[in-house]
Coordinates of C-alpha atoms in Angstrom, one line a residue:
M1 CA -0.4 0.5 0.2
Y2 CA 2.8 2.3 0.9
Q3 CA 5.3 1.5 -1.5
E4 CA 5.9 5.0 -3.6
Y5 CA 7.2 6.2 0.1
T6 CA 10.8 5.5 -0.1
R7 CA 12.1 6.6 2.4
L8 CA 9.8 4.5 4.7
G9 CA 12.0 2.1 6.5
E10 CA 15.0 2.9 4.9
K11 CA 17.8 4.6 6.1
V12 CA 17.6 8.3 4.9
D13 CA 20.3 11.4 4.6
L14 CA 19.2 14.4 6.0
P15 CA 18.3 16.9 3.7
D16 CA 21.0 19.5 3.1
D17 CA 18.3 22.7 2.7
P18 CA 14.4 22.4 3.4
D19 CA 14.1 23.2 -0.4
K20 CA 15.4 19.4 -0.8
A21 CA 13.3 18.2 1.5
I22 CA 10.6 16.4 0.0
L23 CA 6.9 16.6 2.6
D24 CA 4.9 12.8 1.6
P25 CA 1.7 13.2 1.4
V26 CA -0.3 9.7 2.8
P27 CA -4.4 9.1 2.3
N28 CA -6.6 10.4 5.2
P29 CA -8.3 7.2 6.0
H30 CA -10.9 9.2 7.7
T31 CA -12.1 12.2 6.0
D32 CA -15.8 11.6 7.0
V33 CA -14.5 13.5 10.4
D34 CA -13.2 16.7 11.1
Y35 CA -10.1 16.0 13.9
L36 CA -6.5 17.4 15.1
A37 CA -3.6 16.1 14.3
R38 CA -0.3 17.7 16.3
F39 CA 3.2 17.1 15.4
V40 CA 5.9 18.9 18.4
A41 CA 9.5 19.4 17.7
P42 CA 10.9 20.4 21.2
E43 CA 14.1 20.2 19.6
F44 CA 14.1 22.2 16.1
T45 CA 17.4 24.1 15.6
S46 CA 18.4 26.2 12.3
L47 CA 21.4 29.0 11.7
C48 CA 21.1 32.2 12.8
P49 CA 21.7 33.8 9.1
V50 CA 23.8 37.2 9.7
T51 CA 26.4 35.2 12.5
G52 CA 26.1 31.4 11.7
Q53 CA 25.1 30.8 15.6
P54 CA 22.7 28.0 16.1
D55 CA 18.9 28.9 17.4
F56 CA 16.4 26.8 19.3
A57 CA 12.8 27.0 19.2
H58 CA 10.2 24.6 20.0
I59 CA 7.7 24.1 17.1
V60 CA 4.1 22.9 17.6
I61 CA 2.3 22.2 14.5
D62 CA -1.5 21.7 14.2
Y63 CA -3.5 20.9 11.4
V64 CA -6.9 19.6 10.5
P65 CA -6.5 17.2 7.5
G66 CA -8.4 17.2 4.2
E67 CA -8.0 14.4 1.8
H68 CA -3.9 13.6 2.9
L69 CA -2.0 13.5 6.3
V70 CA 1.8 14.7 5.8
E71 CA 4.0 11.7 6.8
S72 CA 5.5 12.0 9.6
K73 CA 8.7 10.3 8.9
S74 CA 8.9 12.9 6.0
L75 CA 8.2 16.3 8.1
K76 CA 11.1 14.7 10.4
L77 CA 13.6 14.9 7.8
F78 CA 11.9 18.5 6.3
L79 CA 12.3 19.7 9.8
G80 CA 16.2 18.2 10.2
S81 CA 17.2 19.9 7.2
F82 CA 16.9 23.5 8.6
R83 CA 19.5 22.6 11.2
N84 CA 22.5 24.0 8.4
H85 CA 20.0 26.8 6.9
G86 CA 20.8 30.1 7.9
A87 CA 16.9 32.3 7.8
F88 CA 15.6 34.4 11.0
H89 CA 12.9 33.0 13.3
E90 CA 9.9 33.8 11.2
D91 CA 11.0 32.6 8.3
C92 CA 11.4 29.6 9.8
T93 CA 8.4 29.3 11.3
V94 CA 6.5 30.7 8.3
A95 CA 8.4 28.3 5.7
I96 CA 7.2 24.9 7.6
A97 CA 3.5 26.4 7.6
K98 CA 3.5 27.1 3.7
R99 CA 5.6 23.5 3.3
I100 CA 3.0 22.0 5.3
V101 CA 0.1 23.5 3.6
A102 CA 1.0 23.3 -0.5
A103 CA 2.0 19.4 0.1
I104 CA -1.2 18.7 2.2
S105 CA -3.9 21.5 1.7
P106 CA -5.1 20.7 5.0
K107 CA -8.7 22.3 6.1
W108 CA -7.2 24.4 8.7
L109 CA -3.6 24.7 9.8
R110 CA -1.6 26.3 12.8
I111 CA 2.4 26.6 13.9
S112 CA 3.6 27.8 17.1
G113 CA 7.6 28.6 17.0
Y114 CA 8.6 29.4 20.5
W115 CA 12.0 30.0 20.3
Y116 CA 14.7 30.0 22.6
P117 CA 16.6 33.4 23.8
R118 CA 20.0 34.8 21.6
G119 CA 21.1 38.5 22.5
G120 CA 18.1 38.2 25.8
I121 CA 15.5 38.3 23.4
P122 CA 12.9 35.0 22.6
I123 CA 11.1 35.4 19.4
D124 CA 7.5 32.9 19.4
V125 CA 6.2 33.3 16.4
F126 CA 2.9 31.7 15.7
Y127 CA 1.0 31.1 12.2
Q128 CA -2.9 29.7 11.0
T129 CA -4.6 29.4 8.0
G130 CA -8.3 31.2 9.2
E131 CA -10.7 29.7 11.2
V132 CA -10.5 26.5 13.3
P133 CA -13.2 24.2 11.9
K134 CA -16.7 24.2 14.0
G135 CA -16.5 21.7 16.2
V136 CA -12.6 20.9 16.3
Y137 CA -11.3 20.4 19.8
V138 CA -8.1 22.7 19.8
P139 CA -6.1 22.1 23.0
E140 CA -3.1 24.6 24.6
T141 CA -0.6 24.4 22.5
G142 CA 1.6 22.9 26.2
V143 CA 4.5 25.4 26.0
Q144 CA 5.4 27.5 28.7
P145 CA 5.7 31.2 28.0
Y146 CA 9.7 32.0 28.8
R147 CA 10.2 33.2 31.8
G148 CA 14.1 34.2 31.9
R149 CA 14.9 34.7 36.0
G150 CA 11.8 32.3 36.7

């Protein structure tokens, strides 16, 4: 059934650039109901495009699938491809959302990027595609606001 997904069950090198990463859509087995799917990447990394220093974030992706789901291994490889990619926090967060939307056309998507501070300032970036479909339960992201000194 999933023979066209060549990355599943195989050792696959991490793409060296997000533009080279492939997000695999897989059929949604429950198109008759709206539900929320959540991916959490608590150790997301990218590089500052100016200094080359690493940036770290806790990324939460919520979406209501349409005809397709995003296959999780392809998403992990896509997110990992940012590891050596230089882009500002806002660019990374919104670019992730746009790529998922382009790959699977979800009914709704929200991404929350909680970026750890560098230079004393945390940057949180949020993006969503519109209103949550009626009747869909969307829990809080579970990420606490940054409290520098506790």
